[in-house]
Structure formats: structure tokens, C-alpha cells
């Protein structure tokens, strides 16, 4: 690797470090709002009417949890970077968690259709219940599972809210990130960032090659080579930008849905 190339990588890394710090600082207002009850629900607002129609499962409760999880993941990322600087894998596990939860918050709030928002809230509850049952079974304590009782209560809730179970199916995070992607088929795609971070969460080599900076390469023979890789702020800042952007989208939608029309 030439000196010019090394210098170029250093410049990119320093720009990425500055961008990472800037992005994390923009979350302070969202965190302060969340901690001080800044998302109170106005009477007559979209969320208030959502809650009136379906009192047993509140849309805002899921949004609150999603935002808390997103912000907590990125607080952990900030601490990791302060103490250790960029690491190969751990930052992307945290960014993936933050991005999935922020995308879920956007997904819950984005539709202008009340029925759609309620269907999505029910879908989350169904998935939560299923995962809980699976965990109980994995512990060998299936007899303690109250899945049937939950199913009965859900049937009553659906009837009272005039919803149909078949329209409340959870289709996974792939469907969520595709549904809310505000930059599809671009380098700023939510789905792209999520898939890349998911790859790093599972140690996939293709994803590692996306994020790690190659500092040298040595040809071994006609078909193989060795290279040295180091963690970099450059790639990290790109996917962090998407995660932070999605948190701010969720925050803006929360403000929209919680306020009554003026």
C-alpha cells in the first residue's frame, strides 16, 4: 500500500470519527424528551384515538419501548467508542439493535390509517407472545405457559377493536425495514444498513469486507492473497447515520401522532 493510500484512509477515518461524534450528539434532545415525559398524548390526537379504540394494547407503549431500546443501544456504542475506539464487530451489533427498534417505531406510527397502526401493534404483541412461549419451552417449563389465556384475551381485544386476526400477522424485520425504507436502492438505504449490520452481528465475511479497512495485501499465489484489516470509523459512520436518521424520523412521527390538530 502506498503512502498516499494510507493517508487517504487516515483522512476518511478521521472524517468518520468526527461524523460519528456529531451524530450521537444529535440524540441528546430525543433522550431528554423521552426521559422527561415529553411525549404526552393530547386528547383528540391520533394516538389518543388509537388508544380509545384499542385500550388493551397501546401503540405508544410499543413506541416508547422501541425508542428506549434504540437510544440505549447507541448509548452503549458511545461508551464503547470512548473507551476502546472502533472495534471490528461489537459496534454493528449495537447499531443493528438500534436500527431495528427505530424502524419498528417508524413502522408503528407512519401510516395515516388508524386500522393499519392498530394491526401493526397487534402483530408485535403476537410475535412477543410467540417468542415468550418458545423461551418457556426451551427452559423445559411449557406447563407454565399461558399462551391459551393470552390467545383468548387477544380474541376479545380484536373483537372490541373491530380487527381481524389474519390482518395482524407479524412478517419479520425484513418486512419492517423494507416498508419504512426512505432511501431504497441507494447507499443510504435502511435495508442495506440493516443487512450489513446483521452480517457483522453474525460474523459474515462479506459484511466484514464492507466495513474493515484493508491496510495491506500480499499475494500468495495466482489464486489467493493475505491482507491486514483494521476497524474504521468511515464505514461505521455510514450505517450509524441511517440509524440516527431513523430515530429522528420516529421522534418526528411521535410528535405528529401525539398532538391534536390545531
PDB file of C-alpha atoms in Angstrom:
ATOM      1  CA  UNK A   1       0.000   0.000   0.000  1.00  0.00           C
ATOM      2  CA  UNK A   2       1.399   3.418  -0.913  1.00  0.00           C
ATOM      3  CA  UNK A   3       1.833   6.315   1.490  1.00  0.00           C
ATOM      4  CA  UNK A   4      -0.825   8.275  -0.417  1.00  0.00           C
ATOM      5  CA  UNK A   5      -3.328   5.471   0.016  1.00  0.00           C
ATOM      6  CA  UNK A   6      -2.556   5.219   3.738  1.00  0.00           C
ATOM      7  CA  UNK A   7      -3.017   8.965   4.105  1.00  0.00           C
ATOM      8  CA  UNK A   8      -6.342   8.772   2.268  1.00  0.00           C
ATOM      9  CA  UNK A   9      -7.562   6.058   4.640  1.00  0.00           C
ATOM     10  CA  UNK A  10      -6.488   8.132   7.627  1.00  0.00           C
ATOM     11  CA  UNK A  11      -8.398  11.145   6.308  1.00  0.00           C
ATOM     12  CA  UNK A  12     -11.529   9.055   5.754  1.00  0.00           C
ATOM     13  CA  UNK A  13     -11.224   7.541   9.222  1.00  0.00           C
ATOM     14  CA  UNK A  14     -10.845  10.920  10.894  1.00  0.00           C
ATOM     15  CA  UNK A  15     -13.831  12.298   8.989  1.00  0.00           C
ATOM     16  CA  UNK A  16     -15.816   9.237  10.039  1.00  0.00           C
ATOM     17  CA  UNK A  17     -14.836   9.698  13.670  1.00  0.00           C
ATOM     18  CA  UNK A  18     -15.980  13.331  13.632  1.00  0.00           C
ATOM     19  CA  UNK A  19     -19.226  12.353  11.904  1.00  0.00           C
ATOM     20  CA  UNK A  20     -19.871   9.599  14.450  1.00  0.00           C
ATOM     21  CA  UNK A  21     -19.457  12.010  17.360  1.00  0.00           C
ATOM     22  CA  UNK A  22     -21.713  14.566  15.692  1.00  0.00           C
ATOM     23  CA  UNK A  23     -24.450  12.006  15.009  1.00  0.00           C
ATOM     24  CA  UNK A  24     -24.518  10.693  18.568  1.00  0.00           C
ATOM     25  CA  UNK A  25     -24.759  14.227  19.946  1.00  0.00           C
ATOM     26  CA  UNK A  26     -27.933  14.865  17.929  1.00  0.00           C
ATOM     27  CA  UNK A  27     -29.751  12.228  20.006  1.00  0.00           C
ATOM     28  CA  UNK A  28     -29.485  14.235  23.232  1.00  0.00           C
ATOM     29  CA  UNK A  29     -32.767  16.089  22.634  1.00  0.00           C
ATOM     30  CA  UNK A  30     -34.653  12.876  21.867  1.00  0.00           C
ATOM     31  CA  UNK A  31     -33.278  11.205  25.003  1.00  0.00           C
ATOM     32  CA  UNK A  32     -34.140  14.245  27.138  1.00  0.00           C
ATOM     33  CA  UNK A  33     -37.665  14.298  25.751  1.00  0.00           C
ATOM     34  CA  UNK A  34     -38.135  10.602  26.407  1.00  0.00           C
ATOM     35  CA  UNK A  35     -36.841  10.849  29.981  1.00  0.00           C
ATOM     36  CA  UNK A  36     -38.960  13.873  30.918  1.00  0.00           C
ATOM     37  CA  UNK A  37     -42.340  12.715  29.620  1.00  0.00           C
ATOM     38  CA  UNK A  38     -42.139  14.860  26.517  1.00  0.00           C
ATOM     39  CA  UNK A  39     -44.400  12.510  24.566  1.00  0.00           C
ATOM     40  CA  UNK A  40     -47.623  13.154  26.442  1.00  0.00           C
ATOM     41  CA  UNK A  41     -50.701  12.259  24.401  1.00  0.00           C
ATOM     42  CA  UNK A  42     -53.105  15.119  23.669  1.00  0.00           C
ATOM     43  CA  UNK A  43     -56.846  14.390  23.766  1.00  0.00           C
ATOM     44  CA  UNK A  44     -58.181  14.072  20.250  1.00  0.00           C
ATOM     45  CA  UNK A  45     -54.784  13.223  18.751  1.00  0.00           C
ATOM     46  CA  UNK A  46     -54.188  10.232  16.511  1.00  0.00           C
ATOM     47  CA  UNK A  47     -52.638   8.265  19.370  1.00  0.00           C
ATOM     48  CA  UNK A  48     -55.416   9.187  21.784  1.00  0.00           C
ATOM     49  CA  UNK A  49     -57.990   7.921  19.293  1.00  0.00           C
ATOM     50  CA  UNK A  50     -55.885   4.800  18.701  1.00  0.00           C
ATOM     51  CA  UNK A  51     -55.944   4.170  22.441  1.00  0.00           C
ATOM     52  CA  UNK A  52     -59.680   4.716  22.690  1.00  0.00           C
ATOM     53  CA  UNK A  53     -60.323   2.122  20.006  1.00  0.00           C
ATOM     54  CA  UNK A  54     -57.869  -0.427  21.434  1.00  0.00           C
ATOM     55  CA  UNK A  55     -57.306   0.150  25.144  1.00  0.00           C
ATOM     56  CA  UNK A  56     -55.662  -3.200  25.851  1.00  0.00           C
ATOM     57  CA  UNK A  57     -52.635  -2.642  23.619  1.00  0.00           C
ATOM     58  CA  UNK A  58     -51.397   0.930  23.358  1.00  0.00           C
ATOM     59  CA  UNK A  59     -49.416   1.920  20.291  1.00  0.00           C
ATOM     60  CA  UNK A  60     -47.454   4.486  22.291  1.00  0.00           C
ATOM     61  CA  UNK A  61     -46.197   1.854  24.741  1.00  0.00           C
ATOM     62  CA  UNK A  62     -44.503  -0.074  21.935  1.00  0.00           C
ATOM     63  CA  UNK A  63     -43.054   3.131  20.505  1.00  0.00           C
ATOM     64  CA  UNK A  64     -41.714   4.098  23.934  1.00  0.00           C
ATOM     65  CA  UNK A  65     -40.005   0.717  24.322  1.00  0.00           C
ATOM     66  CA  UNK A  66     -38.579   0.870  20.806  1.00  0.00           C
ATOM     67  CA  UNK A  67     -37.114   4.336  21.348  1.00  0.00           C
ATOM     68  CA  UNK A  68     -35.710   3.350  24.734  1.00  0.00           C
ATOM     69  CA  UNK A  69     -34.030   0.307  23.194  1.00  0.00           C
ATOM     70  CA  UNK A  70     -32.623   2.298  20.271  1.00  0.00           C
ATOM     71  CA  UNK A  71     -31.212   5.029  22.465  1.00  0.00           C
ATOM     72  CA  UNK A  72     -29.811   2.538  24.969  1.00  0.00           C
ATOM     73  CA  UNK A  73     -28.001   0.661  22.192  1.00  0.00           C
ATOM     74  CA  UNK A  74     -26.430   3.859  20.919  1.00  0.00           C
ATOM     75  CA  UNK A  75     -25.510   4.993  24.435  1.00  0.00           C
ATOM     76  CA  UNK A  76     -23.635   1.691  24.699  1.00  0.00           C
ATOM     77  CA  UNK A  77     -21.989   2.374  21.353  1.00  0.00           C
ATOM     78  CA  UNK A  78     -20.865   5.797  22.557  1.00  0.00           C
ATOM     79  CA  UNK A  79     -19.325   4.297  25.722  1.00  0.00           C
ATOM     80  CA  UNK A  80     -17.576   1.589  23.693  1.00  0.00           C
ATOM     81  CA  UNK A  81     -16.061   4.113  21.318  1.00  0.00           C
ATOM     82  CA  UNK A  82     -14.941   6.414  24.132  1.00  0.00           C
ATOM     83  CA  UNK A  83     -13.164   3.611  25.978  1.00  0.00           C
ATOM     84  CA  UNK A  84     -11.869   1.402  23.161  1.00  0.00           C
ATOM     85  CA  UNK A  85     -12.365   3.203  19.864  1.00  0.00           C
ATOM     86  CA  UNK A  86     -13.789   1.329  16.862  1.00  0.00           C
ATOM     87  CA  UNK A  87     -13.947  -2.469  17.085  1.00  0.00           C
ATOM     88  CA  UNK A  88     -14.493  -4.906  14.264  1.00  0.00           C
ATOM     89  CA  UNK A  89     -17.851  -6.396  15.265  1.00  0.00           C
ATOM     90  CA  UNK A  90     -19.368  -5.075  18.501  1.00  0.00           C
ATOM     91  CA  UNK A  91     -20.422  -1.604  17.244  1.00  0.00           C
ATOM     92  CA  UNK A  92     -22.523  -3.144  14.483  1.00  0.00           C
ATOM     93  CA  UNK A  93     -24.400  -5.393  16.873  1.00  0.00           C
ATOM     94  CA  UNK A  94     -25.453  -2.253  18.757  1.00  0.00           C
ATOM     95  CA  UNK A  95     -26.287  -0.296  15.600  1.00  0.00           C
ATOM     96  CA  UNK A  96     -28.358  -3.184  14.288  1.00  0.00           C
ATOM     97  CA  UNK A  97     -30.395  -3.281  17.502  1.00  0.00           C
ATOM     98  CA  UNK A  98     -30.896   0.473  17.417  1.00  0.00           C
ATOM     99  CA  UNK A  99     -31.895   0.436  13.755  1.00  0.00           C
ATOM    100  CA  UNK A 100     -34.382  -2.443  14.098  1.00  0.00           C
ATOM    101  CA  UNK A 101     -36.149  -0.800  17.017  1.00  0.00           C
ATOM    102  CA  UNK A 102     -36.169   2.652  15.438  1.00  0.00           C
ATOM    103  CA  UNK A 103     -37.551   1.149  12.224  1.00  0.00           C
ATOM    104  CA  UNK A 104     -40.259  -0.583  14.257  1.00  0.00           C
ATOM    105  CA  UNK A 105     -41.222   2.720  15.880  1.00  0.00           C
ATOM    106  CA  UNK A 106     -41.488   4.366  12.453  1.00  0.00           C
ATOM    107  CA  UNK A 107     -43.480   1.390  11.157  1.00  0.00           C
ATOM    108  CA  UNK A 108     -45.972   1.679  14.021  1.00  0.00           C
ATOM    109  CA  UNK A 109     -46.506   5.415  13.549  1.00  0.00           C
ATOM    110  CA  UNK A 110     -46.061   6.009   9.839  1.00  0.00           C
ATOM    111  CA  UNK A 111     -49.435   5.031   8.431  1.00  0.00           C
ATOM    112  CA  UNK A 112     -52.189   7.643   8.410  1.00  0.00           C
ATOM    113  CA  UNK A 113     -54.696   4.797   8.662  1.00  0.00           C
ATOM    114  CA  UNK A 114     -55.743   4.048  12.242  1.00  0.00           C
ATOM    115  CA  UNK A 115     -56.635   0.451  11.423  1.00  0.00           C
ATOM    116  CA  UNK A 116     -53.165  -0.160   9.985  1.00  0.00           C
ATOM    117  CA  UNK A 117     -51.454   1.267  13.075  1.00  0.00           C
ATOM    118  CA  UNK A 118     -53.557  -0.961  15.342  1.00  0.00           C
ATOM    119  CA  UNK A 119     -52.986  -4.040  13.201  1.00  0.00           C
ATOM    120  CA  UNK A 120     -49.245  -3.499  13.435  1.00  0.00           C
ATOM    121  CA  UNK A 121     -49.430  -3.098  17.208  1.00  0.00           C
ATOM    122  CA  UNK A 122     -51.309  -6.396  17.480  1.00  0.00           C
ATOM    123  CA  UNK A 123     -48.781  -8.094  15.181  1.00  0.00           C
ATOM    124  CA  UNK A 124     -45.983  -7.068  17.558  1.00  0.00           C
ATOM    125  CA  UNK A 125     -47.893  -8.489  20.502  1.00  0.00           C
ATOM    126  CA  UNK A 126     -48.483 -11.791  18.714  1.00  0.00           C
ATOM    127  CA  UNK A 127     -44.766 -12.091  17.936  1.00  0.00           C
ATOM    128  CA  UNK A 128     -43.841 -11.186  21.510  1.00  0.00           C
ATOM    129  CA  UNK A 129     -46.176 -13.847  22.858  1.00  0.00           C
ATOM    130  CA  UNK A 130     -44.810 -16.460  20.448  1.00  0.00           C
ATOM    131  CA  UNK A 131     -41.210 -15.711  21.397  1.00  0.00           C
ATOM    132  CA  UNK A 132     -42.101 -15.842  25.098  1.00  0.00           C
ATOM    133  CA  UNK A 133     -43.700 -19.266  24.645  1.00  0.00           C
ATOM    134  CA  UNK A 134     -40.639 -20.523  22.787  1.00  0.00           C
ATOM    135  CA  UNK A 135     -38.374 -19.331  25.594  1.00  0.00           C
ATOM    136  CA  UNK A 136     -40.531 -21.017  28.226  1.00  0.00           C
ATOM    137  CA  UNK A 137     -40.438 -24.274  26.259  1.00  0.00           C
ATOM    138  CA  UNK A 138     -36.657 -24.002  25.871  1.00  0.00           C
ATOM    139  CA  UNK A 139     -36.437 -23.812  29.662  1.00  0.00           C
ATOM    140  CA  UNK A 140     -38.406 -27.043  29.932  1.00  0.00           C
ATOM    141  CA  UNK A 141     -41.332 -25.297  31.626  1.00  0.00           C
ATOM    142  CA  UNK A 142     -44.012 -25.475  28.945  1.00  0.00           C
ATOM    143  CA  UNK A 143     -46.665 -26.196  31.575  1.00  0.00           C
ATOM    144  CA  UNK A 144     -46.231 -22.641  32.883  1.00  0.00           C
ATOM    145  CA  UNK A 145     -47.038 -21.067  29.538  1.00  0.00           C
ATOM    146  CA  UNK A 146     -50.277 -19.067  29.496  1.00  0.00           C
ATOM    147  CA  UNK A 147     -50.452 -18.895  25.692  1.00  0.00           C
ATOM    148  CA  UNK A 148     -54.067 -20.079  25.546  1.00  0.00           C
ATOM    149  CA  UNK A 149     -55.166 -17.480  28.072  1.00  0.00           C
ATOM    150  CA  UNK A 150     -53.355 -14.800  26.092  1.00  0.00           C
ATOM    151  CA  UNK A 151     -54.973 -16.025  22.877  1.00  0.00           C
ATOM    152  CA  UNK A 152     -58.420 -15.792  24.459  1.00  0.00           C
ATOM    153  CA  UNK A 153     -57.756 -12.246  25.671  1.00  0.00           C
ATOM    154  CA  UNK A 154     -56.449 -11.251  22.271  1.00  0.00           C
ATOM    155  CA  UNK A 155     -59.606 -12.538  20.596  1.00  0.00           C
ATOM    156  CA  UNK A 156     -61.684 -10.304  22.852  1.00  0.00           C
ATOM    157  CA  UNK A 157     -59.424  -7.330  22.159  1.00  0.00           C
ATOM    158  CA  UNK A 158     -59.655  -7.847  18.404  1.00  0.00           C
ATOM    159  CA  UNK A 159     -63.427  -8.093  18.532  1.00  0.00           C
ATOM    160  CA  UNK A 160     -63.760  -4.922  20.600  1.00  0.00           C
ATOM    161  CA  UNK A 161     -61.385  -3.020  18.289  1.00  0.00           C
ATOM    162  CA  UNK A 162     -63.117  -4.366  15.145  1.00  0.00           C
ATOM    163  CA  UNK A 163     -59.932  -6.018  13.871  1.00  0.00           C
ATOM    164  CA  UNK A 164     -59.348  -9.369  12.170  1.00  0.00           C
ATOM    165  CA  UNK A 165     -56.507 -11.677  13.229  1.00  0.00           C
ATOM    166  CA  UNK A 166     -55.484 -12.556   9.661  1.00  0.00           C
ATOM    167  CA  UNK A 167     -54.687  -8.882   9.040  1.00  0.00           C
ATOM    168  CA  UNK A 168     -52.427  -8.647  12.097  1.00  0.00           C
ATOM    169  CA  UNK A 169     -49.620 -11.023  11.130  1.00  0.00           C
ATOM    170  CA  UNK A 170     -46.004 -10.283  12.026  1.00  0.00           C
ATOM    171  CA  UNK A 171     -43.815 -10.707   8.926  1.00  0.00           C
ATOM    172  CA  UNK A 172     -40.422 -10.072  10.499  1.00  0.00           C
ATOM    173  CA  UNK A 173     -37.894  -7.266  10.475  1.00  0.00           C
ATOM    174  CA  UNK A 174     -37.148  -7.684   6.779  1.00  0.00           C
ATOM    175  CA  UNK A 175     -40.697  -6.571   6.022  1.00  0.00           C
ATOM    176  CA  UNK A 176     -40.456  -3.720   8.529  1.00  0.00           C
ATOM    177  CA  UNK A 177     -37.246  -2.208   7.172  1.00  0.00           C
ATOM    178  CA  UNK A 178     -38.426  -2.557   3.589  1.00  0.00           C
ATOM    179  CA  UNK A 179     -41.752  -0.928   4.436  1.00  0.00           C
ATOM    180  CA  UNK A 180     -40.182   2.146   6.046  1.00  0.00           C
ATOM    181  CA  UNK A 181     -37.066   2.470   3.866  1.00  0.00           C
ATOM    182  CA  UNK A 182     -36.826   6.129   2.879  1.00  0.00           C
ATOM    183  CA  UNK A 183     -33.865   5.669   0.520  1.00  0.00           C
ATOM    184  CA  UNK A 184     -34.331   2.303  -1.246  1.00  0.00           C
ATOM    185  CA  UNK A 185     -31.835   1.237  -3.887  1.00  0.00           C
ATOM    186  CA  UNK A 186     -29.262   3.772  -2.670  1.00  0.00           C
ATOM    187  CA  UNK A 187     -26.247   3.677  -0.369  1.00  0.00           C
ATOM    188  CA  UNK A 188     -28.416   5.338   2.293  1.00  0.00           C
ATOM    189  CA  UNK A 189     -30.976   2.532   2.262  1.00  0.00           C
ATOM    190  CA  UNK A 190     -32.328   1.426   5.630  1.00  0.00           C
ATOM    191  CA  UNK A 191     -32.471  -2.146   4.364  1.00  0.00           C
ATOM    192  CA  UNK A 192     -28.846  -2.002   3.193  1.00  0.00           C
ATOM    193  CA  UNK A 193     -27.644  -0.686   6.553  1.00  0.00           C
ATOM    194  CA  UNK A 194     -29.688  -3.277   8.426  1.00  0.00           C
ATOM    195  CA  UNK A 195     -28.435  -6.172   6.295  1.00  0.00           C
ATOM    196  CA  UNK A 196     -24.819  -5.041   6.572  1.00  0.00           C
ATOM    197  CA  UNK A 197     -25.039  -4.708  10.362  1.00  0.00           C
ATOM    198  CA  UNK A 198     -26.833  -8.051  10.587  1.00  0.00           C
ATOM    199  CA  UNK A 199     -23.978  -9.599   8.659  1.00  0.00           C
ATOM    200  CA  UNK A 200     -21.496  -8.203  11.164  1.00  0.00           C
ATOM    201  CA  UNK A 201     -23.680  -9.397  14.045  1.00  0.00           C
ATOM    202  CA  UNK A 202     -23.192 -12.948  12.746  1.00  0.00           C
ATOM    203  CA  UNK A 203     -19.570 -12.535  11.713  1.00  0.00           C
ATOM    204  CA  UNK A 204     -20.241 -12.857   7.978  1.00  0.00           C
ATOM    205  CA  UNK A 205     -17.132 -12.275   5.890  1.00  0.00           C
ATOM    206  CA  UNK A 206     -18.914 -10.326   3.145  1.00  0.00           C
ATOM    207  CA  UNK A 207     -20.035  -7.763   5.698  1.00  0.00           C
ATOM    208  CA  UNK A 208     -16.621  -7.657   7.346  1.00  0.00           C
ATOM    209  CA  UNK A 209     -15.126  -6.734   3.986  1.00  0.00           C
ATOM    210  CA  UNK A 210     -17.596  -3.865   3.688  1.00  0.00           C
ATOM    211  CA  UNK A 211     -16.594  -2.251   6.979  1.00  0.00           C
ATOM    212  CA  UNK A 212     -12.972  -3.161   7.666  1.00  0.00           C
ATOM    213  CA  UNK A 213     -10.155  -1.052   6.231  1.00  0.00           C
ATOM    214  CA  UNK A 214      -7.599  -3.073   4.275  1.00  0.00           C
ATOM    215  CA  UNK A 215      -4.167  -1.777   5.201  1.00  0.00           C
ATOM    216  CA  UNK A 216      -2.009  -4.130   3.152  1.00  0.00           C
ATOM    217  CA  UNK A 217      -2.300  -7.040   0.728  1.00  0.00           C
ATOM    218  CA  UNK A 218       0.195  -9.780  -0.006  1.00  0.00           C
ATOM    219  CA  UNK A 219      -0.150 -12.114  -2.976  1.00  0.00           C
ATOM    220  CA  UNK A 220       0.399 -15.742  -2.010  1.00  0.00           C
ATOM    221  CA  UNK A 221      -0.123 -17.334  -5.393  1.00  0.00           C
ATOM    222  CA  UNK A 222      -2.220 -16.869  -8.521  1.00  0.00           C
ATOM    223  CA  UNK A 223      -5.498 -17.518  -6.697  1.00  0.00           C
ATOM    224  CA  UNK A 224      -5.050 -16.229  -3.156  1.00  0.00           C
ATOM    225  CA  UNK A 225      -3.714 -13.385  -1.049  1.00  0.00           C
ATOM    226  CA  UNK A 226      -3.418 -12.236   2.538  1.00  0.00           C
ATOM    227  CA  UNK A 227      -4.426  -8.820   3.853  1.00  0.00           C
ATOM    228  CA  UNK A 228      -4.374  -6.909   7.112  1.00  0.00           C
ATOM    229  CA  UNK A 229      -7.615  -5.253   8.218  1.00  0.00           C
ATOM    230  CA  UNK A 230      -8.318  -2.664  10.860  1.00  0.00           C
ATOM    231  CA  UNK A 231     -11.633  -1.323  12.208  1.00  0.00           C
ATOM    232  CA  UNK A 232     -12.630   2.024  10.785  1.00  0.00           C
ATOM    233  CA  UNK A 233     -14.918   4.895  11.663  1.00  0.00           C
ATOM    234  CA  UNK A 234     -15.636   5.508   7.984  1.00  0.00           C
ATOM    235  CA  UNK A 235     -17.994   2.616   7.358  1.00  0.00           C
ATOM    236  CA  UNK A 236     -19.361   2.769  10.889  1.00  0.00           C
ATOM    237  CA  UNK A 237     -20.431   6.389  10.443  1.00  0.00           C
ATOM    238  CA  UNK A 238     -22.370   5.472   7.285  1.00  0.00           C
ATOM    239  CA  UNK A 239     -24.670   2.949   8.961  1.00  0.00           C
ATOM    240  CA  UNK A 240     -24.863   4.994  12.162  1.00  0.00           C
ATOM    241  CA  UNK A 241     -26.138   7.867  10.031  1.00  0.00           C
ATOM    242  CA  UNK A 242     -29.026   5.656   8.866  1.00  0.00           C
ATOM    243  CA  UNK A 243     -29.843   4.511  12.413  1.00  0.00           C
ATOM    244  CA  UNK A 244     -29.815   8.050  13.802  1.00  0.00           C
ATOM    245  CA  UNK A 245     -31.862   9.315  10.872  1.00  0.00           C
ATOM    246  CA  UNK A 246     -34.446   6.630  11.604  1.00  0.00           C
ATOM    247  CA  UNK A 247     -34.617   7.573  15.291  1.00  0.00           C
ATOM    248  CA  UNK A 248     -35.261  11.177  14.318  1.00  0.00           C
ATOM    249  CA  UNK A 249     -37.986  10.004  11.909  1.00  0.00           C
ATOM    250  CA  UNK A 250     -39.622   8.103  14.762  1.00  0.00           C
ATOM    251  CA  UNK A 251     -39.369  11.163  17.003  1.00  0.00           C
ATOM    252  CA  UNK A 252     -40.988  13.398  14.366  1.00  0.00           C
ATOM    253  CA  UNK A 253     -43.800  10.906  13.789  1.00  0.00           C
ATOM    254  CA  UNK A 254     -44.384  10.587  17.525  1.00  0.00           C
ATOM    255  CA  UNK A 255     -44.785  14.358  17.720  1.00  0.00           C
ATOM    256  CA  UNK A 256     -47.216  14.265  14.812  1.00  0.00           C
ATOM    257  CA  UNK A 257     -49.363  11.462  16.237  1.00  0.00           C
ATOM    258  CA  UNK A 258     -49.428  12.682  19.839  1.00  0.00           C
ATOM    259  CA  UNK A 259     -50.629  16.225  19.106  1.00  0.00           C
ATOM    260  CA  UNK A 260     -54.222  17.194  18.409  1.00  0.00           C
ATOM    261  CA  UNK A 261     -54.872  19.201  15.250  1.00  0.00           C
ATOM    262  CA  UNK A 262     -54.518  22.894  15.861  1.00  0.00           C
TER     263      UNK A 262
END
